[in-house]
Amino acid sequence: MPLFSFSSIFLAIPSSMASLLHHLFFLSVLCLLIISSTASNQLPQHYVVYMGSSSSGNGGEAPEIAEAGHLQLLSSIIPSHESERISLIHHYSHAFKGFSAMLTENEASVLAGHDGIVSIFRDPILQLHTTRSWDFLEASSGMQNKHKHPPLSSDVIIGMIDTGIWPESPSFNDDGIGEIPSRWKGVCMEGYDFKKSNCNRKLIGARYYDSIQRTYSNNKTHMAKPDDSPRDFDGHGTHTTSIAAGAKVANVSYHDLAGGTARGGSPSSRIAIYKACTLDGCSGSTILKAIDDAIKDGVDIISISIGMSSLFQSDYLNDPIAIGSFHAQQMNIMVVCSGGNDGPDLYTIVNSAPWIFTVAASNIDRDFQSTVLLGNGKTFQGSAISFSNFNRSRNYPLAFGEDVAAKFTPISEARNCYPGSLDTQKVAGKIVVCTDDDLNIPRQIKKLVVEDARAKGLILVSEDETVVPFDSGTFPFAEVGNLSGLQIIKYINGTKKPTATILPTRDVPRYRPAPTVAYFSSRGPGQYTENILKPDIMAPGVAILAAVIPEKEAGSVPVGNKPSGYAIKSGTSMACPHVTGAAAFIKSFHHGWSTSMIKSALMTTATIYDNTGKPLQNSSHHFANPHEVGVGEINPLKALNPGLVFETTTEDFLQFLCYYGYSEKNIRSMSKTNFNCPRISIDRLISNINYPSISISNLDRHKPAQTIKRTVTNVGCPNATYISRVHAPVGLEVKVFPKKIVFIEGLTRVSFKVLFYGKEASSGYNFGSVTWFDGRHSVLLSFAVNVE
């Protein structure tokens, strides 16, 4: 009952007395809320305690001594009668130090005041950001007949932090691969369904995390069952791993869809699996432990298709992926992350720290379509992955959701096929048409709603989602755009007995335009600073065929077919390992390149045009901007020879932390140095770190030009001359000094300045680029400038 209804209780009481009772009542409610809140604050919860860089790798404190010190620290704040909580859930000791433990809010507050604590935060639960793609990337480079291939056996090691792996997949066979690199220090952990023999020369390591989560209520301790095996329980980890580094497997398809040869971006690379996710989600503290282990084990690249919700992001020192990635970068280990699936809204990009390679998602030149055939003979092409057994010889009754609504259900809910909104008796045996006005109800739910109501099939009307085909299994399904949807509904309303059928999905090759930005792909700018351009880059993430757990669910396998070990999935989760594989591919040729050189090579050679020759588009068919695509679509072959690279050093990142506003004390703890922040450390100076793109959050049109400095390193011909070309919107004046840079033998690094004048520019973000050209190489430096 709402609180205001209690006023009826006092109607017969004099007003002064009623007023007093009202006050007493609300005071009592307020006290109860305070007591409840205070009590909940004192229930132990899982906290991460971050203590900066570790020196154990350089003759510093041994892990055992550090662990003992952490336990002693806990014993100083946890009451003796709760001594069972004086234990570490995770202990971080290799690249960085700290631990995670069960603490009350008060205990965490007390601990935050101790010397040596950089940050302390509740353990967040992160989200998963759920092969033709590689052929498409090669074709788009125009080099498919000229490209190089890495050696059959490579010593590049990729650490995949995800849901585990299905080791029996042929994508992880080690045929032709040499001995495991001697520098590898990792392990192959056994589990109840995973043996050491499941690892091989391809899959060289596998870890899982026996993180026993403790919860407290009614003075009782409850222990959650650990997930004790590296084996994949979801299919997500198997899919992302095979995209990054799967071996070549011929004659692969998803029940005859997307047939061909499946392979990863770097088929010769080794794989190490870190299973950090369980059925309960992906614990931030466990991901942090997995990053620490991956660094210790000796990986070259870490791939993480996981992230926080864009609604609940944390700053860099309270974000486990940002913390772990910072220390990985210090040790020259690249970390590639998905940017999130919360698009198309602005400010939804996650994993946006400058030391993270942040990836947006695009489609490729292949689509999957199901034909909707109406009783009047008209046909409409819908998007789907549906193994319907319907054919042209039989039609079924057709109904609009709002016409088969359950009693007392709002029409708006029935037309959107909300759970419980449809009348089973009216729906049974019919194909139902639903709209998608409310994106809070996902397609999977709508499909289950109509299927549960005994419908024969579902036609979903949705403009945005048609570019991302939905896998409905054997249930007949098609998703059409608004124009087609209106015609179908018009047919229903104008026909006494409307009928239709939905034909099974077919491949549509050479689809155009491609690539385009996926509607779900999270957009920039970043929430915590707009002076770093995010996302960094775009890669295929729509309808990607890759290895999975062989499906077993009823309704997922067409009649007469065996379960498939490959499936089609979409998400920035799929885009991320494309960049991981591309980075490993480049590293297999350029062993001595730093992580920032590889990142720069991929960014400055990115493709900014689609397969029609026009600038990249977004899901609304408008020209895309860098907050959607970053610098463009990856072009791994071109990135092998970028000409120039922008080297972003650890010092750049330390200066970033200064400019962002973190204390010099914390920055020194993070870097284990006596680093001094610049005398002037303000947010706008972030734009000046040597990043391979430029972003300015506030260019004041009433002030002089803002000058941005960049330094390039020549990795091409030792004697080269580059000329600059500026592409800028009308009104934004951009000047480059010098306009020409010259490299000679012995001179490999040159600096230049870019000046931005906003006096005549349009308000808001202006996008463009500076390109350095030497007759052979085009080095793209994209920019985003917010004029106010």
CSV table of N, CA and C in Angstrom, one decimal, residues 614-728:
chain,number,residue,atom,x,y,z
A,614,LYS,N,32.2,4.2,-50.6
A,614,LYS,CA,31.7,5.4,-49.9
A,614,LYS,C,32.2,5.4,-48.4
A,615,PRO,N,32.2,6.5,-47.8
A,615,PRO,CA,32.6,6.6,-46.4
A,615,PRO,C,31.7,5.6,-45.5
A,616,LEU,N,32.3,5.1,-44.5
A,616,LEU,CA,31.6,4.1,-43.6
A,616,LEU,C,30.3,4.7,-43.1
A,617,GLN,N,29.2,3.9,-43.0
A,617,GLN,CA,27.9,4.3,-42.5
A,617,GLN,C,27.6,3.7,-41.1
A,618,ASN,N,26.7,4.3,-40.4
A,618,ASN,CA,26.2,3.7,-39.2
A,618,ASN,C,24.9,3.0,-39.4
A,619,SER,N,24.3,2.5,-38.4
A,619,SER,CA,23.1,1.7,-38.5
A,619,SER,C,21.8,2.5,-39.0
A,620,SER,N,22.0,3.8,-38.9
A,620,SER,CA,20.9,4.7,-39.4
A,620,SER,C,21.1,5.1,-40.8
A,621,HIS,N,22.1,4.6,-41.5
A,621,HIS,CA,22.4,4.8,-42.9
A,621,HIS,C,23.0,6.3,-43.1
A,622,HIS,N,23.5,6.9,-42.0
A,622,HIS,CA,24.2,8.1,-42.1
A,622,HIS,C,25.7,7.9,-42.1
A,623,PHE,N,26.5,8.8,-42.6
A,623,PHE,CA,27.9,8.6,-42.5
A,623,PHE,C,28.3,8.5,-41.0
A,624,ALA,N,29.2,7.5,-40.7
A,624,ALA,CA,29.6,7.3,-39.3
A,624,ALA,C,30.7,8.3,-38.9
A,625,ASN,N,30.8,8.5,-37.6
A,625,ASN,CA,31.9,9.3,-37.1
A,625,ASN,C,32.8,8.6,-36.2
A,626,PRO,N,33.9,9.2,-35.8
A,626,PRO,CA,34.8,8.4,-34.9
A,626,PRO,C,34.3,8.0,-33.6
A,627,HIS,N,33.2,8.6,-33.0
A,627,HIS,CA,32.7,8.1,-31.8
A,627,HIS,C,31.9,6.8,-32.0
A,628,GLU,N,31.7,6.4,-33.3
A,628,GLU,CA,31.1,5.1,-33.6
A,628,GLU,C,32.1,4.1,-34.1
A,629,VAL,N,33.0,4.5,-34.9
A,629,VAL,CA,33.9,3.6,-35.6
A,629,VAL,C,35.4,3.7,-35.1
A,630,GLY,N,35.6,4.7,-34.2
A,630,GLY,CA,37.0,4.9,-33.9
A,630,GLY,C,37.7,5.5,-35.1
A,631,VAL,N,38.9,5.0,-35.4
A,631,VAL,CA,39.5,5.5,-36.6
A,631,VAL,C,39.1,4.8,-37.9
A,632,GLY,N,38.3,3.7,-37.8
A,632,GLY,CA,37.9,3.0,-38.9
A,632,GLY,C,37.9,1.5,-38.7
A,633,GLU,N,37.8,0.7,-39.8
A,633,GLU,CA,37.8,-0.8,-39.8
A,633,GLU,C,39.2,-1.3,-39.9
A,634,ILE,N,39.5,-2.3,-39.1
A,634,ILE,CA,40.9,-2.9,-39.1
A,634,ILE,C,41.3,-3.4,-40.5
A,635,ASN,N,42.5,-3.2,-40.8
A,635,ASN,CA,43.1,-3.7,-42.1
A,635,ASN,C,44.4,-4.4,-41.8
A,636,PRO,N,44.4,-5.6,-41.3
A,636,PRO,CA,45.6,-6.2,-40.7
A,636,PRO,C,46.8,-6.3,-41.7
A,637,LEU,N,46.4,-6.6,-43.0
A,637,LEU,CA,47.5,-6.7,-44.0
A,637,LEU,C,48.2,-5.4,-44.2
A,638,LYS,N,47.5,-4.3,-44.3
A,638,LYS,CA,48.1,-3.0,-44.5
A,638,LYS,C,48.9,-2.6,-43.3
A,639,ALA,N,48.4,-3.0,-42.1
A,639,ALA,CA,49.1,-2.7,-40.8
A,639,ALA,C,50.5,-3.3,-40.7
A,640,LEU,N,50.8,-4.3,-41.5
A,640,LEU,CA,52.1,-4.9,-41.5
A,640,LEU,C,53.2,-3.9,-41.9
A,641,ASN,N,52.8,-2.9,-42.7
A,641,ASN,CA,53.8,-2.0,-43.2
A,641,ASN,C,53.2,-0.6,-43.1
A,642,PRO,N,53.1,0.0,-41.8
A,642,PRO,CA,52.3,1.2,-41.7
A,642,PRO,C,53.1,2.5,-42.0
A,643,GLY,N,54.4,2.4,-42.2
A,643,GLY,CA,55.3,3.5,-42.5
A,643,GLY,C,55.7,4.3,-41.3
A,644,LEU,N,54.7,4.8,-40.5
A,644,LEU,CA,55.0,5.6,-39.3
A,644,LEU,C,54.1,5.0,-38.2
A,645,VAL,N,54.6,5.1,-36.9
A,645,VAL,CA,53.8,4.7,-35.8
A,645,VAL,C,53.9,5.8,-34.7
A,646,PHE,N,52.9,5.9,-33.9
A,646,PHE,CA,52.9,6.7,-32.7
A,646,PHE,C,53.1,5.8,-31.5
A,647,GLU,N,54.2,6.0,-30.8
A,647,GLU,CA,54.6,5.2,-29.7
A,647,GLU,C,54.1,5.9,-28.4
A,648,THR,N,53.1,5.3,-27.8
A,648,THR,CA,52.6,5.8,-26.5
A,648,THR,C,53.3,5.1,-25.4
A,649,THR,N,54.0,5.8,-24.6
A,649,THR,CA,54.9,5.2,-23.6
A,649,THR,C,54.2,5.1,-22.2
A,650,THR,N,54.8,4.4,-21.3
A,650,THR,CA,54.3,4.4,-19.9
A,650,THR,C,54.3,5.8,-19.3
A,651,GLU,N,55.3,6.6,-19.7
A,651,GLU,CA,55.3,8.0,-19.1
A,651,GLU,C,54.1,8.7,-19.6
A,652,ASP,N,53.7,8.5,-20.9
A,652,ASP,CA,52.4,9.1,-21.4
A,652,ASP,C,51.2,8.8,-20.5
A,653,PHE,N,51.2,7.5,-20.1
A,653,PHE,CA,50.0,7.1,-19.3
A,653,PHE,C,50.1,7.6,-17.9
A,654,LEU,N,51.3,7.7,-17.4
A,654,LEU,CA,51.4,8.3,-16.0
A,654,LEU,C,51.0,9.8,-16.1
A,655,GLN,N,51.4,10.5,-17.1
A,655,GLN,CA,51.0,11.9,-17.3
A,655,GLN,C,49.5,12.0,-17.4
A,656,PHE,N,48.9,11.0,-18.1
A,656,PHE,CA,47.4,11.0,-18.2
A,656,PHE,C,46.8,10.9,-16.9
A,657,LEU,N,47.3,10.0,-16.0
A,657,LEU,CA,46.8,9.9,-14.6
A,657,LEU,C,46.9,11.2,-13.9
A,658,CYS,N,48.0,11.9,-14.1
A,658,CYS,CA,48.2,13.2,-13.4
A,658,CYS,C,47.2,14.2,-13.9
A,659,TYR,N,47.0,14.3,-15.3
A,659,TYR,CA,46.1,15.2,-15.9
A,659,TYR,C,44.7,14.9,-15.5
A,660,TYR,N,44.4,13.6,-15.3
A,660,TYR,CA,43.0,13.2,-14.9
A,660,TYR,C,42.7,13.7,-13.5
A,661,GLY,N,43.8,13.8,-12.6
A,661,GLY,CA,43.5,14.3,-11.3
A,661,GLY,C,43.9,13.3,-10.2
A,662,TYR,N,44.5,12.2,-10.5
A,662,TYR,CA,45.0,11.3,-9.4
A,662,TYR,C,46.2,11.8,-8.7
A,663,SER,N,46.4,11.4,-7.4
A,663,SER,CA,47.4,12.0,-6.6
A,663,SER,C,48.8,11.4,-7.1
A,664,GLU,N,49.8,12.2,-6.9
A,664,GLU,CA,51.2,11.8,-7.3
A,664,GLU,C,51.6,10.6,-6.4
A,665,LYS,N,51.1,10.5,-5.2
A,665,LYS,CA,51.4,9.4,-4.3
A,665,LYS,C,50.8,8.1,-4.9
A,666,ASN,N,49.6,8.1,-5.3
A,666,ASN,CA,49.0,6.9,-5.9
A,666,ASN,C,49.7,6.5,-7.2
A,667,ILE,N,50.0,7.5,-8.0
A,667,ILE,CA,50.7,7.2,-9.3
A,667,ILE,C,52.0,6.6,-9.1
A,668,ARG,N,52.7,7.1,-8.1
A,668,ARG,CA,54.0,6.4,-7.7
A,668,ARG,C,53.8,5.0,-7.3
A,669,SER,N,52.8,4.8,-6.5
A,669,SER,CA,52.5,3.4,-6.1
A,669,SER,C,52.2,2.5,-7.3
A,670,MET,N,51.5,3.0,-8.2
A,670,MET,CA,51.1,2.3,-9.4
A,670,MET,C,52.3,2.0,-10.3
A,671,SER,N,53.3,2.9,-10.3
A,671,SER,CA,54.4,2.7,-11.3
A,671,SER,C,55.7,2.2,-10.6
A,672,LYS,N,55.7,2.2,-9.3
A,672,LYS,CA,56.9,1.9,-8.5
A,672,LYS,C,58.1,2.8,-9.0
A,673,THR,N,57.8,4.1,-9.1
A,673,THR,CA,58.8,5.0,-9.5
A,673,THR,C,58.7,6.3,-8.7
A,674,ASN,N,59.6,7.2,-8.8
A,674,ASN,CA,59.5,8.5,-8.2
A,674,ASN,C,59.0,9.5,-9.2
A,675,PHE,N,58.1,9.1,-10.0
A,675,PHE,CA,57.5,10.0,-11.1
A,675,PHE,C,56.9,11.2,-10.5
A,676,ASN,N,57.3,12.4,-11.1
A,676,ASN,CA,56.7,13.7,-10.7
A,676,ASN,C,55.7,14.1,-11.7
A,677,CYS,N,54.5,14.5,-11.3
A,677,CYS,CA,53.5,15.1,-12.2
A,677,CYS,C,54.0,16.4,-12.7
A,678,PRO,N,53.6,16.7,-14.0
A,678,PRO,CA,53.9,18.1,-14.5
A,678,PRO,C,53.4,19.1,-13.6
A,679,ARG,N,54.0,20.3,-13.5
A,679,ARG,CA,53.6,21.4,-12.7
A,679,ARG,C,52.2,21.8,-13.0
A,680,ILE,N,51.8,21.8,-14.3
A,680,ILE,CA,50.4,22.1,-14.7
A,680,ILE,C,49.8,20.8,-15.1
A,681,SER,N,48.9,20.3,-14.3
A,681,SER,CA,48.2,19.0,-14.7
A,681,SER,C,46.7,19.2,-14.7
A,682,ILE,N,46.2,19.5,-15.9
A,682,ILE,CA,44.8,19.7,-16.0
A,682,ILE,C,44.2,18.8,-17.1
A,683,ASP,N,42.9,18.6,-17.1
A,683,ASP,CA,42.3,17.6,-17.9
A,683,ASP,C,42.5,17.8,-19.4
A,684,ARG,N,42.5,19.1,-19.9
A,684,ARG,CA,42.7,19.4,-21.3
A,684,ARG,C,44.0,18.9,-21.8
A,685,LEU,N,45.0,18.8,-21.0
A,685,LEU,CA,46.3,18.3,-21.4
A,685,LEU,C,46.4,16.9,-21.8
A,686,ILE,N,45.3,16.1,-21.4
A,686,ILE,CA,45.3,14.7,-21.8
A,686,ILE,C,45.4,14.6,-23.4
A,687,SER,N,44.8,15.6,-24.1
A,687,SER,CA,44.8,15.5,-25.5
A,687,SER,C,46.3,15.5,-26.1
A,688,ASN,N,47.3,15.8,-25.2
A,688,ASN,CA,48.6,15.9,-25.7
A,688,ASN,C,49.5,14.7,-25.5
A,689,ILE,N,48.9,13.6,-24.9
A,689,ILE,CA,49.7,12.4,-24.8
A,689,ILE,C,49.8,11.8,-26.2
A,690,ASN,N,50.9,11.1,-26.5
A,690,ASN,CA,51.2,10.7,-27.8
A,690,ASN,C,50.4,9.5,-28.3
A,691,TYR,N,49.1,9.8,-28.5
A,691,TYR,CA,48.1,8.8,-28.8
A,691,TYR,C,47.9,8.8,-30.4
A,692,PRO,N,47.5,7.6,-31.0
A,692,PRO,CA,47.4,7.6,-32.4
A,692,PRO,C,46.0,8.1,-33.0
A,693,SER,N,45.4,9.0,-32.2
A,693,SER,CA,44.2,9.8,-32.6
A,693,SER,C,44.2,11.0,-31.7
A,694,ILE,N,43.3,12.0,-32.1
A,694,ILE,CA,43.3,13.2,-31.3
A,694,ILE,C,41.8,13.5,-30.9
A,695,SER,N,41.6,13.8,-29.6
A,695,SER,CA,40.3,14.3,-29.2
A,695,SER,C,40.5,15.5,-28.3
A,696,ILE,N,39.6,16.5,-28.6
A,696,ILE,CA,39.6,17.7,-27.7
A,696,ILE,C,38.2,17.9,-27.2
A,697,SER,N,38.0,17.9,-25.9
A,697,SER,CA,36.7,17.9,-25.3
A,697,SER,C,36.1,19.3,-25.3
A,698,ASN,N,36.9,20.4,-25.4
A,698,ASN,CA,36.4,21.7,-25.3
A,698,ASN,C,37.3,22.7,-26.0
A,699,LEU,N,37.0,23.0,-27.3
A,699,LEU,CA,37.8,24.0,-28.0
A,699,LEU,C,36.9,25.3,-28.0
A,700,ASP,N,37.4,26.2,-27.2
A,700,ASP,CA,36.7,27.5,-27.1
A,700,ASP,C,36.9,28.4,-28.3
A,701,ARG,N,35.8,28.7,-29.0
A,701,ARG,CA,35.9,29.4,-30.2
A,701,ARG,C,36.4,30.9,-30.0
A,702,HIS,N,36.3,31.3,-28.8
A,702,HIS,CA,36.7,32.7,-28.5
A,702,HIS,C,38.1,32.8,-28.0
A,703,LYS,N,38.9,31.7,-28.0
A,703,LYS,CA,40.3,31.8,-27.6
A,703,LYS,C,41.2,31.4,-28.7
A,704,PRO,N,42.5,31.6,-28.6
A,704,PRO,CA,43.4,31.3,-29.7
A,704,PRO,C,43.4,29.8,-29.9
A,705,ALA,N,44.1,29.4,-30.9
A,705,ALA,CA,44.1,27.9,-31.3
A,705,ALA,C,44.6,27.1,-30.2
A,706,GLN,N,44.1,25.8,-30.2
A,706,GLN,CA,44.7,24.8,-29.3
A,706,GLN,C,45.7,24.0,-30.1
A,707,THR,N,46.9,23.9,-29.5
A,707,THR,CA,48.0,23.2,-30.2
A,707,THR,C,48.2,21.8,-29.6
A,708,ILE,N,48.2,20.8,-30.5
A,708,ILE,CA,48.4,19.4,-30.1
A,708,ILE,C,49.7,18.9,-30.7
A,709,LYS,N,50.5,18.3,-29.9
A,709,LYS,CA,51.8,17.8,-30.3
A,709,LYS,C,51.8,16.3,-30.5
A,710,ARG,N,52.4,15.8,-31.5
A,710,ARG,CA,52.5,14.3,-31.7
A,710,ARG,C,53.9,14.0,-32.2
A,711,THR,N,54.4,12.8,-31.9
A,711,THR,CA,55.7,12.4,-32.3
A,711,THR,C,55.5,11.0,-33.1
A,712,VAL,N,56.1,10.9,-34.3
A,712,VAL,CA,56.0,9.7,-35.0
A,712,VAL,C,57.4,9.0,-35.1
A,713,THR,N,57.4,7.7,-35.2
A,713,THR,CA,58.6,6.9,-35.4
A,713,THR,C,58.5,6.2,-36.7
A,714,ASN,N,59.6,6.4,-37.5
A,714,ASN,CA,59.6,5.8,-38.8
A,714,ASN,C,60.0,4.3,-38.7
A,715,VAL,N,59.1,3.4,-39.2
A,715,VAL,CA,59.4,2.0,-39.3
A,715,VAL,C,59.4,1.5,-40.7
A,716,GLY,N,59.5,2.4,-41.7
A,716,GLY,CA,59.5,2.1,-43.1
A,716,GLY,C,60.9,2.3,-43.6
A,717,CYS,N,61.0,2.8,-44.8
A,717,CYS,CA,62.2,3.2,-45.5
A,717,CYS,C,63.0,4.2,-44.7
A,718,PRO,N,64.3,4.0,-44.4
A,718,PRO,CA,65.0,5.0,-43.6
A,718,PRO,C,65.1,6.4,-44.2
A,719,ASN,N,65.0,6.5,-45.5
A,719,ASN,CA,65.0,7.8,-46.1
A,719,ASN,C,63.6,8.1,-46.7
A,720,ALA,N,62.9,8.9,-46.1
A,720,ALA,CA,61.5,9.1,-46.5
A,720,ALA,C,61.0,10.5,-46.2
A,721,THR,N,60.2,11.0,-47.1
A,721,THR,CA,59.6,12.4,-46.9
A,721,THR,C,58.1,12.2,-46.9
A,722,TYR,N,57.5,12.7,-45.9
A,722,TYR,CA,56.0,12.7,-45.7
A,722,TYR,C,55.4,14.1,-45.8
A,723,ILE,N,54.3,14.2,-46.6
A,723,ILE,CA,53.6,15.4,-46.8
A,723,ILE,C,52.2,15.3,-46.1
A,724,SER,N,51.8,16.3,-45.3
A,724,SER,CA,50.5,16.2,-44.6
A,724,SER,C,49.4,16.7,-45.5
A,725,ARG,N,48.2,16.1,-45.3
A,725,ARG,CA,47.0,16.5,-45.9
A,725,ARG,C,45.9,16.6,-44.8
A,726,VAL,N,45.1,17.6,-44.8
A,726,VAL,CA,44.1,17.8,-43.8
A,726,VAL,C,42.7,17.7,-44.4
A,727,HIS,N,41.9,16.9,-43.7
A,727,HIS,CA,40.5,16.8,-44.1
A,727,HIS,C,39.7,17.2,-42.8
A,728,ALA,N,39.1,18.4,-43.0
A,728,ALA,CA,38.4,19.0,-41.8
A,728,ALA,C,37.0,19.6,-42.3
